[in-house]
Coordinates of C-alpha atoms and ligand atoms in Angstrom, one line a residue:
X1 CA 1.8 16.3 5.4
X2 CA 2.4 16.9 1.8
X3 CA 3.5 20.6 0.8
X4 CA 0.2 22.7 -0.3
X5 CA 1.8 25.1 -3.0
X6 CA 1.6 21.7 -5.4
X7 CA 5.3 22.5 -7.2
X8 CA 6.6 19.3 -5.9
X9 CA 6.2 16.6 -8.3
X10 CA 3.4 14.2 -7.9
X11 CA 3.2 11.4 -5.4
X12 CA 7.5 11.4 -5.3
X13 CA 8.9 11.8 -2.0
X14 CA 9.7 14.8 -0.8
X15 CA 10.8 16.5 2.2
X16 CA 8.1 15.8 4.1
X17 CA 7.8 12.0 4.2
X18 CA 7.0 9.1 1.3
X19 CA 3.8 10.0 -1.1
X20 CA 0.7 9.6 0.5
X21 CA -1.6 6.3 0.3
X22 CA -5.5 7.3 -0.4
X23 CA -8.2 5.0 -1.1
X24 CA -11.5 5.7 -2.8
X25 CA -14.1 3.0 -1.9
X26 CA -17.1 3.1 -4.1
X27 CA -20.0 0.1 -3.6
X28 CA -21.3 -1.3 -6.6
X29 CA -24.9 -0.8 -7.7
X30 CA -25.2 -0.4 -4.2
X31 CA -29.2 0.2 -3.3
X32 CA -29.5 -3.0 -5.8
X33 CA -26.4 -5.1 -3.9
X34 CA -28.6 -4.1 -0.5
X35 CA -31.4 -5.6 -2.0
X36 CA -29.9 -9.0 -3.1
X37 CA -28.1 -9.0 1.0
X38 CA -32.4 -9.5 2.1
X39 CA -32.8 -11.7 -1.1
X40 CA -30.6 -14.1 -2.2
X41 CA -32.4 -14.9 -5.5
X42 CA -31.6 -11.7 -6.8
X43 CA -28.1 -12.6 -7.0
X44 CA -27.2 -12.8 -11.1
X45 CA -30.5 -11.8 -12.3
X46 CA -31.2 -7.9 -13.9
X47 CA -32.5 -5.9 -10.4
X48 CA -33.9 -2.4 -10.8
X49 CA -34.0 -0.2 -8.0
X50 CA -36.8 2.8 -8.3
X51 CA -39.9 4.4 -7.9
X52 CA -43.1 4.3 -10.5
X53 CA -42.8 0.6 -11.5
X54 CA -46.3 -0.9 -9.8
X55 CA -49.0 -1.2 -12.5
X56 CA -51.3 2.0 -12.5
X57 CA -48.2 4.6 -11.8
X58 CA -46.3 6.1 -14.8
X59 CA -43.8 8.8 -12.8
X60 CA -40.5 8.0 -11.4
X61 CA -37.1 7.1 -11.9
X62 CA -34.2 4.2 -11.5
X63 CA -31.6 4.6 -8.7
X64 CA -30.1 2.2 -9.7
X65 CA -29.6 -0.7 -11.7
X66 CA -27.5 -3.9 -11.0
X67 CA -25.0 -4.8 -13.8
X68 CA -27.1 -7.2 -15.6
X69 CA -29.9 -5.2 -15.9
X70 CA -27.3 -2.4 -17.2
X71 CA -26.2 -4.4 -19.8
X72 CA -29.6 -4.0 -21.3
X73 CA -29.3 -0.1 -21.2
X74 CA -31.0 0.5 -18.0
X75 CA -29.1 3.5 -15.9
X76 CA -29.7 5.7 -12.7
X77 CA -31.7 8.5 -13.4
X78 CA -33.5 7.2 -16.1
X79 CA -37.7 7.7 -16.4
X80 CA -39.2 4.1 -15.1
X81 CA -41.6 4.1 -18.4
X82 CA -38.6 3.4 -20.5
X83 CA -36.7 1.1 -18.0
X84 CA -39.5 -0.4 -17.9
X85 CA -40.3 -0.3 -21.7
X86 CA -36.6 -2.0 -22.3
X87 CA -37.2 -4.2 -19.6
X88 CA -40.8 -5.5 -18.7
X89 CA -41.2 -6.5 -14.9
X90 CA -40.4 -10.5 -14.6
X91 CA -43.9 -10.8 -13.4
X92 CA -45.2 -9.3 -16.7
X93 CA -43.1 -11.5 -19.0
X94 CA -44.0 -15.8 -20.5
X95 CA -41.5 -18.1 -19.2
X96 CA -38.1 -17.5 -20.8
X97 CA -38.5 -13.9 -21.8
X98 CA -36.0 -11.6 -20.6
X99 CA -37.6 -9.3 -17.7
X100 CA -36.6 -6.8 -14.7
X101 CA -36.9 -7.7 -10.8
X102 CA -38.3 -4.3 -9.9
X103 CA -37.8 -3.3 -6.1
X104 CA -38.3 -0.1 -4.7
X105 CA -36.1 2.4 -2.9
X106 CA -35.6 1.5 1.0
X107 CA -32.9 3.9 2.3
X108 CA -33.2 3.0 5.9
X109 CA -32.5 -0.1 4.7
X110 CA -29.0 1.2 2.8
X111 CA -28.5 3.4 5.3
X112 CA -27.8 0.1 7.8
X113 CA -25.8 -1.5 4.9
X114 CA -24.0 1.5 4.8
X115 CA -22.9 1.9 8.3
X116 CA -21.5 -1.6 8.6
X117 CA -19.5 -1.1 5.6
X118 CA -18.2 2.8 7.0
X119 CA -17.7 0.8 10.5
X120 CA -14.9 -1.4 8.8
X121 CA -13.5 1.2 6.4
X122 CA -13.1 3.5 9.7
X123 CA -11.0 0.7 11.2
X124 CA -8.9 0.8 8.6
X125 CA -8.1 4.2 8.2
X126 CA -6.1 6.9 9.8
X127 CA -8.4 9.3 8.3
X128 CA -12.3 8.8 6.4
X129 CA -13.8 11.6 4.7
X130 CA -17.2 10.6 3.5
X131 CA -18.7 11.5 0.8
X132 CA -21.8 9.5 0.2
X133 CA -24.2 6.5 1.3
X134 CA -21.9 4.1 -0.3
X135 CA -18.5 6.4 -1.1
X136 CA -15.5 7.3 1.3
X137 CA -11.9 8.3 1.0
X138 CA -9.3 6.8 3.0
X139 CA -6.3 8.7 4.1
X140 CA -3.7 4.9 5.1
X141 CA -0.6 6.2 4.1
X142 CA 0.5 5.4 8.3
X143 CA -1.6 1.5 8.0
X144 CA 0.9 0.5 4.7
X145 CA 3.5 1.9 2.3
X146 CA 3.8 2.3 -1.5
X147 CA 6.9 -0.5 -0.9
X148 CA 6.7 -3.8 -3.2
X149 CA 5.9 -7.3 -1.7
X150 CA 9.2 -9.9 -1.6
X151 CA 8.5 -11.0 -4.7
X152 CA 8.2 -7.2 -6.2
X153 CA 5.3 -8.2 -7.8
X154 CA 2.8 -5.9 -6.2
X155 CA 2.4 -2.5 -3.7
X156 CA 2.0 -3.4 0.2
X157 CA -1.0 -0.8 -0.3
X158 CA -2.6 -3.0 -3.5
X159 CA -2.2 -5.9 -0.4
X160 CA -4.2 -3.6 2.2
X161 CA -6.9 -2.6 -0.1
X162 CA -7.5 -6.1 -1.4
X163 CA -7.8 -7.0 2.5
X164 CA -10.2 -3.7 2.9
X165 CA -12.4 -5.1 0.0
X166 CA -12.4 -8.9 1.7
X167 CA -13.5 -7.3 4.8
X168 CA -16.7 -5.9 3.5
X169 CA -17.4 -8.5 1.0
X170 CA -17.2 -11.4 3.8
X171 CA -18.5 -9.1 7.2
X172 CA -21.5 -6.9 5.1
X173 CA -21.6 -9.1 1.8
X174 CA -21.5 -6.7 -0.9
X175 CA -18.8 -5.3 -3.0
X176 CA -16.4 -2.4 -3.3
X177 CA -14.8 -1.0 -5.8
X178 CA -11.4 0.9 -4.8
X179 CA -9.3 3.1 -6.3
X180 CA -5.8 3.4 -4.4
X181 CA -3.3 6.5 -5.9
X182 CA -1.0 9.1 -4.1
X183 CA -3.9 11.4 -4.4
X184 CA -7.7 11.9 -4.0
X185 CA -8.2 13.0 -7.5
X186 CA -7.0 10.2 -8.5
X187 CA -8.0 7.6 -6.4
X188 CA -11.4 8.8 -7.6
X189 CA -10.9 7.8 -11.5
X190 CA -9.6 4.9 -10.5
X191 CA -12.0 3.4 -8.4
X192 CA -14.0 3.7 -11.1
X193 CA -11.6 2.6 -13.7
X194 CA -12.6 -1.6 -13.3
X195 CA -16.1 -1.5 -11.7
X196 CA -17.6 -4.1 -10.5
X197 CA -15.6 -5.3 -7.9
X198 CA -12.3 -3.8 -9.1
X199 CA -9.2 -2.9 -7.5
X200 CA -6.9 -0.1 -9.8
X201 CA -3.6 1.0 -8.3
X202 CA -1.9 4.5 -9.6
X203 CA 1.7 4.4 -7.7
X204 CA 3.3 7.4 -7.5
X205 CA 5.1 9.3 -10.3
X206 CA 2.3 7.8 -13.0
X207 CA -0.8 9.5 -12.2
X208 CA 0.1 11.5 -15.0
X209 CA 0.5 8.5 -17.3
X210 CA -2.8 6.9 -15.6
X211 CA -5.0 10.0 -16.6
X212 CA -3.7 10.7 -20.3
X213 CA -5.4 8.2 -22.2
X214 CA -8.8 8.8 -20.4
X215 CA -11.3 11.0 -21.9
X216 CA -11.5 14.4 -20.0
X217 CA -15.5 13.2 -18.6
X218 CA -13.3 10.6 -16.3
X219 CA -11.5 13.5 -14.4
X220 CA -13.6 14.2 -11.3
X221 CA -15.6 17.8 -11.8
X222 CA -16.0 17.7 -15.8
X223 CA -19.7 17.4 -16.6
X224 CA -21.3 16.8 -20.1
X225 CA -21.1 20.5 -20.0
X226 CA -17.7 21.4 -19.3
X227 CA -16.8 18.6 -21.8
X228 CA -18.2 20.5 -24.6
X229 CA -16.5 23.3 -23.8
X230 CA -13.3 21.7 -23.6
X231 CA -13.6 19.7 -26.5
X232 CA -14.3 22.9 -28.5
X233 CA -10.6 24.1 -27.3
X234 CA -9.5 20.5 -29.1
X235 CA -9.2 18.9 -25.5
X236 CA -10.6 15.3 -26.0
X237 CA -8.8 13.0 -23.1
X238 CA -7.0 13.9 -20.3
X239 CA -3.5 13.9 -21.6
X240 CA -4.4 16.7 -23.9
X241 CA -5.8 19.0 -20.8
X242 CA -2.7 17.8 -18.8
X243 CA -0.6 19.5 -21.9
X244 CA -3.3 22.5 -22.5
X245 CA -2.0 25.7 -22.0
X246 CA -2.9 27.0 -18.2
X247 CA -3.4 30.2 -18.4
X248 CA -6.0 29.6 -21.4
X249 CA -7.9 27.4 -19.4
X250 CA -8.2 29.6 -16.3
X251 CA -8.8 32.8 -19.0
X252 CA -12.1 30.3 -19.9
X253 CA -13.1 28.6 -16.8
X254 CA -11.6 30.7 -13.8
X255 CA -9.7 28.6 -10.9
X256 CA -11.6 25.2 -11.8
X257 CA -9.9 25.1 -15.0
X258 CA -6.6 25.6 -12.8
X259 CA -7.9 23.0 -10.6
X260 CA -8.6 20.7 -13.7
X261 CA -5.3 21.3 -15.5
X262 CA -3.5 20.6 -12.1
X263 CA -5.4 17.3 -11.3
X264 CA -4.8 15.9 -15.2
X265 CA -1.1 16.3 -14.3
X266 CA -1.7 14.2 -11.1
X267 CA -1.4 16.9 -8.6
X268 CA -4.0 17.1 -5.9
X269 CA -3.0 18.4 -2.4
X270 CA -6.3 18.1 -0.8
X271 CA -6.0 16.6 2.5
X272 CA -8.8 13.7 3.6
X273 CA -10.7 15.0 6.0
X274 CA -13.5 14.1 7.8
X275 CA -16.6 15.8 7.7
X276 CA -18.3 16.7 10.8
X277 CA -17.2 17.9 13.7
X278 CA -13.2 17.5 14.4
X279 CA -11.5 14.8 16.7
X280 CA -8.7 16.6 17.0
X281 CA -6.5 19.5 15.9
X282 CA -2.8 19.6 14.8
X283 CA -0.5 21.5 13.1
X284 CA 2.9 20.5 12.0
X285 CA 6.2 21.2 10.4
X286 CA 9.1 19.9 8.2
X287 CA 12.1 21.7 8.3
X288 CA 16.1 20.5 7.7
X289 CA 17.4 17.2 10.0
X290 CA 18.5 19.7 13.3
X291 CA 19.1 18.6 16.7
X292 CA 19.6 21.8 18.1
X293 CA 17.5 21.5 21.2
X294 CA 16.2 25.4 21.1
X295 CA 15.1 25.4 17.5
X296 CA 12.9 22.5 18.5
X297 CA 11.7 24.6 21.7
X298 CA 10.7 27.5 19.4
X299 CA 9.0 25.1 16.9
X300 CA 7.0 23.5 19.4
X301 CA 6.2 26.4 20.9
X302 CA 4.8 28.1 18.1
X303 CA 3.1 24.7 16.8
X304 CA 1.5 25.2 20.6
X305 CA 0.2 28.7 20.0
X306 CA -1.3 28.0 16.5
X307 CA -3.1 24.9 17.9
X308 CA -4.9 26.4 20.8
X309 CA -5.4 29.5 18.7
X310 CA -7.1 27.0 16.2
X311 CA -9.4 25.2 18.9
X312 CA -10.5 28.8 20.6
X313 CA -11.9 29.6 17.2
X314 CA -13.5 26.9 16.8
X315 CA -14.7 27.0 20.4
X316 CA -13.1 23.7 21.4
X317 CA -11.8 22.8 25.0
X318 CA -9.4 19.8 24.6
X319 CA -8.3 17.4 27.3
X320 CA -5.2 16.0 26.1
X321 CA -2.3 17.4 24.6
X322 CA 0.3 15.5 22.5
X323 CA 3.4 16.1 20.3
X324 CA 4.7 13.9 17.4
X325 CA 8.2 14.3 16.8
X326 CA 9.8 12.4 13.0
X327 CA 13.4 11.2 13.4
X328 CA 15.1 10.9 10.2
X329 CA 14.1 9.0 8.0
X330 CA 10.5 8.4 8.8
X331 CA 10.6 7.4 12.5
X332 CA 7.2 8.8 13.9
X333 CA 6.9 9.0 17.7
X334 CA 4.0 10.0 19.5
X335 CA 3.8 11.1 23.2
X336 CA 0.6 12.5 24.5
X337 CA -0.8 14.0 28.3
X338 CA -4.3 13.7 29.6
X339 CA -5.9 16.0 31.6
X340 CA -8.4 15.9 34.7
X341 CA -11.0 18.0 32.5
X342 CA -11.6 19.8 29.6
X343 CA -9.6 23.1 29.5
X344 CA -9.2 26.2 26.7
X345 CA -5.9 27.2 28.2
X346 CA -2.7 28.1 25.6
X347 CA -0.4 28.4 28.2
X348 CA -0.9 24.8 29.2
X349 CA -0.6 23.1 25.5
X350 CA 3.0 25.4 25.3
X351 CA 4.1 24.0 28.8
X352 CA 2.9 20.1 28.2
X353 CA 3.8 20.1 24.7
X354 CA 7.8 21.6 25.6
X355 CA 8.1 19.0 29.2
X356 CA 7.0 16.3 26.7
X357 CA 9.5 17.6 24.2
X358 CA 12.5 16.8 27.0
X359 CA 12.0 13.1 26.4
X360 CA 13.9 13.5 22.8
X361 CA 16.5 16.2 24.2
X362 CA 19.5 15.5 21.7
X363 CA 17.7 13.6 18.9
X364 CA 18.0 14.9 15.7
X365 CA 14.6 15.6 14.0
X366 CA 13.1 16.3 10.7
X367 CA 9.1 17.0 11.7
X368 CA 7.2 18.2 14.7
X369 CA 3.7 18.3 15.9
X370 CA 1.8 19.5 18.0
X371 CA -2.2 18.3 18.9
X372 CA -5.0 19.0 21.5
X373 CA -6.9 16.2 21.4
X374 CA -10.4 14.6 22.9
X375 CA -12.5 17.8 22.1
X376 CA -15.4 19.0 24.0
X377 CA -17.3 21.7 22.2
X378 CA -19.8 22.5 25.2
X379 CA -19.1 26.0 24.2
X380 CA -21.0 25.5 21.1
X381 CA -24.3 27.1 22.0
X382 CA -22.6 30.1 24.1
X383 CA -20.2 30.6 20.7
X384 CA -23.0 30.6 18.2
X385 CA -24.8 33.3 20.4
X386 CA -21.4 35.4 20.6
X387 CA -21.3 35.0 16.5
X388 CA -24.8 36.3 16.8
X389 CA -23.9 38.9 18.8
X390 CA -20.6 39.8 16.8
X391 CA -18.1 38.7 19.5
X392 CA -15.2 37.2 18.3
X393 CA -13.8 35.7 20.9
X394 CA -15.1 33.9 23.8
X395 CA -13.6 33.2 27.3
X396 CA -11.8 29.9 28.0
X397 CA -14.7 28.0 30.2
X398 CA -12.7 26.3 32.4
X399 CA -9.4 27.1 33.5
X400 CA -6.6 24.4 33.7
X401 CA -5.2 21.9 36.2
X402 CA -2.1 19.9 36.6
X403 CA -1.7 17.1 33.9
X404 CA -2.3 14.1 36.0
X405 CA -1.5 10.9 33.3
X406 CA 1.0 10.0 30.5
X407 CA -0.1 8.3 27.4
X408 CA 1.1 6.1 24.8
X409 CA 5.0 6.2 26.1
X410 CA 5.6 3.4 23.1
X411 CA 4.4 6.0 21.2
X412 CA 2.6 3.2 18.8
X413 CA -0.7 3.9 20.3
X414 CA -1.5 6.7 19.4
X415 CA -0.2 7.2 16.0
X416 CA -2.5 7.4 14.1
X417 CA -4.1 10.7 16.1
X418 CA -1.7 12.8 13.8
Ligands
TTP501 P1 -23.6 5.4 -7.5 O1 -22.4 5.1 -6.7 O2 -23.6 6.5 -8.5 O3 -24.1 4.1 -8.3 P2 -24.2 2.6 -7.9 O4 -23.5 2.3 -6.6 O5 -25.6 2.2 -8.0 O6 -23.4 1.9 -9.1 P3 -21.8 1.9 -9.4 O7 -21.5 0.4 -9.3 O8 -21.7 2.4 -10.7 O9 -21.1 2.7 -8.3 O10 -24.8 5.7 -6.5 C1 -25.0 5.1 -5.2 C2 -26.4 4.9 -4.9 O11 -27.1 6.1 -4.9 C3 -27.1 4.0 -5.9 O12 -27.0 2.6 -5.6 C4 -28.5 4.5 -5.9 C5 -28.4 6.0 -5.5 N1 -28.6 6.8 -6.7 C6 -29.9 7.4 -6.9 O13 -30.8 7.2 -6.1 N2 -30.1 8.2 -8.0 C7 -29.1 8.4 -8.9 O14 -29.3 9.1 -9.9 C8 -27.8 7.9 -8.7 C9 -26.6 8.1 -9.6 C10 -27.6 7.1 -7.6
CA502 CA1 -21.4 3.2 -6.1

């Protein structure tokens, strides 16, 4: 994982492994896409998705529009009366005349749409946060690499999001736009950098270059209203808040005008992470090539006690427990242990996590890891009660038994759990 304290330079390498690959996958007019899946015709012609639009109703608003119709002005959000003013319903209108195919809002519909197109994106992704009906991020930095093709004329990432957006357009038939960058913040503007049906790659070391000429609305958290404010400083695009003065934008807007300066010089350590309850837990850490057999001991067992600490608070029993070991350069292996049952037991992840250490006894290594995986959180109802009560902690529910199986000895398998 990337350092946190953000002093490294953006998206370069650094002692923790190559930048990191991120994806953010925005639909296009998505309720309005949805609607053209059920009916063909729509395809090419200006579709307005709303509420208010049937003769004798005057209130609502657009949800959205498709591109065509946008092209005449019509926008989310705005009142029906004028969409409809700019844009008469196609029914309303003599042959020829230029008029709207008015539908309205369906979200059970979308919502189906929706989960076919988040069933492929969480195929192809070690991690999905997401974030909307029709808007994830995707943490692939393990699934491809910033590397250039054979003929250097493209990333292996541009490759893997181009197959991402050909997955949905062909399985679900509507389309993505994606934004692929060594960072979320930034994968964010750029998604939205070529929309429709765009694909914008940031590689590493020119996020920075990427944001400058961009007015400062593009950068992800400036509203009309912190625009203003900003633009009364003399801060018009985002190269001119990437070179504002840091402690002058945190005297005016507190730590989101840190956040804001940091992000407009392409830093952005924000991990993706799903939302929801957790699959797993890890923790991890980088230190200088060893192989010194004991430092690795006192690593893992540390990485052990942080771990189980972390799922007891979180009232978690786990029933396997795995370790992820880096060789220099980037060589990730994996080895993991199942259990018979769910058990809250520290003892147990030190002990499994140090016998599956053994394995790599004289390797020289750059990362460990240690992870409890396949979570149970049947605790849940007790631990809410204790929290109500103002206990802290709560006893382990089950104690632990002898690890009976061992997983993914290739290692490959089960990569992508860390
Ligand atoms: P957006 O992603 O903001 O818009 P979009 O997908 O329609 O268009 P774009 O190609 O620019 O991404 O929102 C996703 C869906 O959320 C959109 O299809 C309809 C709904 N929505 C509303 O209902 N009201 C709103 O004000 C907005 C902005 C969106
Ligand atoms: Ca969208």
């Amino acid at each position: 994982m990337a350092n946190r304290d953000g002093a490294r330079l953006p998206g370069v390498p650094d002692e923790d492994g190559p930048a990191r690959i991120i994806l953010h996958v925005d639909m296009d007019c998505f309720y309005a896409a949805c609607e053209r899946l059920r009916e063909p015709e729509l395809v090419g012609k200006p579709v307005i998705v709303g509420m208010g639009y049937e003769p004798g109703e005057t209130i609502g608003a657009v949800a959205t529009a498709s591109y065509e119709a946008r092209a005449f002005g019509i926008e989310s959000a705005q009142a029906i009366s004028k969409a409809l003013d700019t844009l008469p319903r196609i029914e309303a209108v003599a042959d020829g005349e230029a008029g709207g195919y008015y539908r309205s809002v369906d979200l059970d519909f979308y919502k189906s749409v929706s989960a076919e197109v988040k069933a492929i994106l969480r195929d192809c992704a070690d991690t999905l946060r997401e974030v909307s009906i029709d808007e994830a991020y995707l943490d692939v930095t393990e699934r491809t690499a910033w590397d250039k093709t054979a003929d250097g004329s493209r990333t292996l990432a541009e490759g893997y999001a181009r197959y991402i957006k050909q997955r949905i357009e062909r399985e679900v038939g509507v389309t993505a736009s994606i934004g692929v960058a060594p960072n979320m913040s930034a994968a964010k503007v750029a998604s939205d950098f070529d929309k429709p049906d765009g694909l914008t790659v940031v590689e590493p070391g020119t996020v920075r270059e990427f944001f400058a000429p961009l007015s400062i609305e593009a950068v992800h958290g400036i509203g009309p209203v912190t625009a203003r404010s900003l633009r009364d400083l003399g801060i018009e695009t985002a190269g001119d808040l990437a070179a504002a003065d840091r402690d002058d934008l945190v005297d005016q807007f507190g730590e989101r005008g840190r956040e804001l300066y940091e992000r407009a010089n392409g830093r952005d350590t924000r991990v993706v992470e799903p939302v929801g309850k957790p699959k797993s837990f890890s923790r991890e850490s980088a230190f200088p090539p060893t192989a010194d057999g004991s430092e690795h001991q006192t690593t893992v067992s540390r990485l052990a006690e942080a771990v189980a600490a972390r799922a007891d608070r979180e009232g978690a029993l786990y029933q396997t427990i795995g370790i992820k070991v880096v060789t220099p350069p980037f060589d990730v292996h994996t080895r993991a242990r199942s259990l018979p049952g769910p058990v809250q037991d520290p003892a147990l992840v030190e002990s499994v996590a140090l016998s599956l250490l053994t394995e790599f006894e004289g390797e020289t290594a750059r990362k460990l890891g240690v992870r409890v995986s396949k979570l149970s959180f049947a605790a849940e109802d007790q631990a809410s009660l204790d929290s109500w009560s103002g206990a802290t902690t709560s006893e382990p529910r089950e104690k632990s038994s002898q690890p009976v199986s061992d997983q993914s000895r290739e290692g490959q398998q089960s990569l992508t759990d860390f």
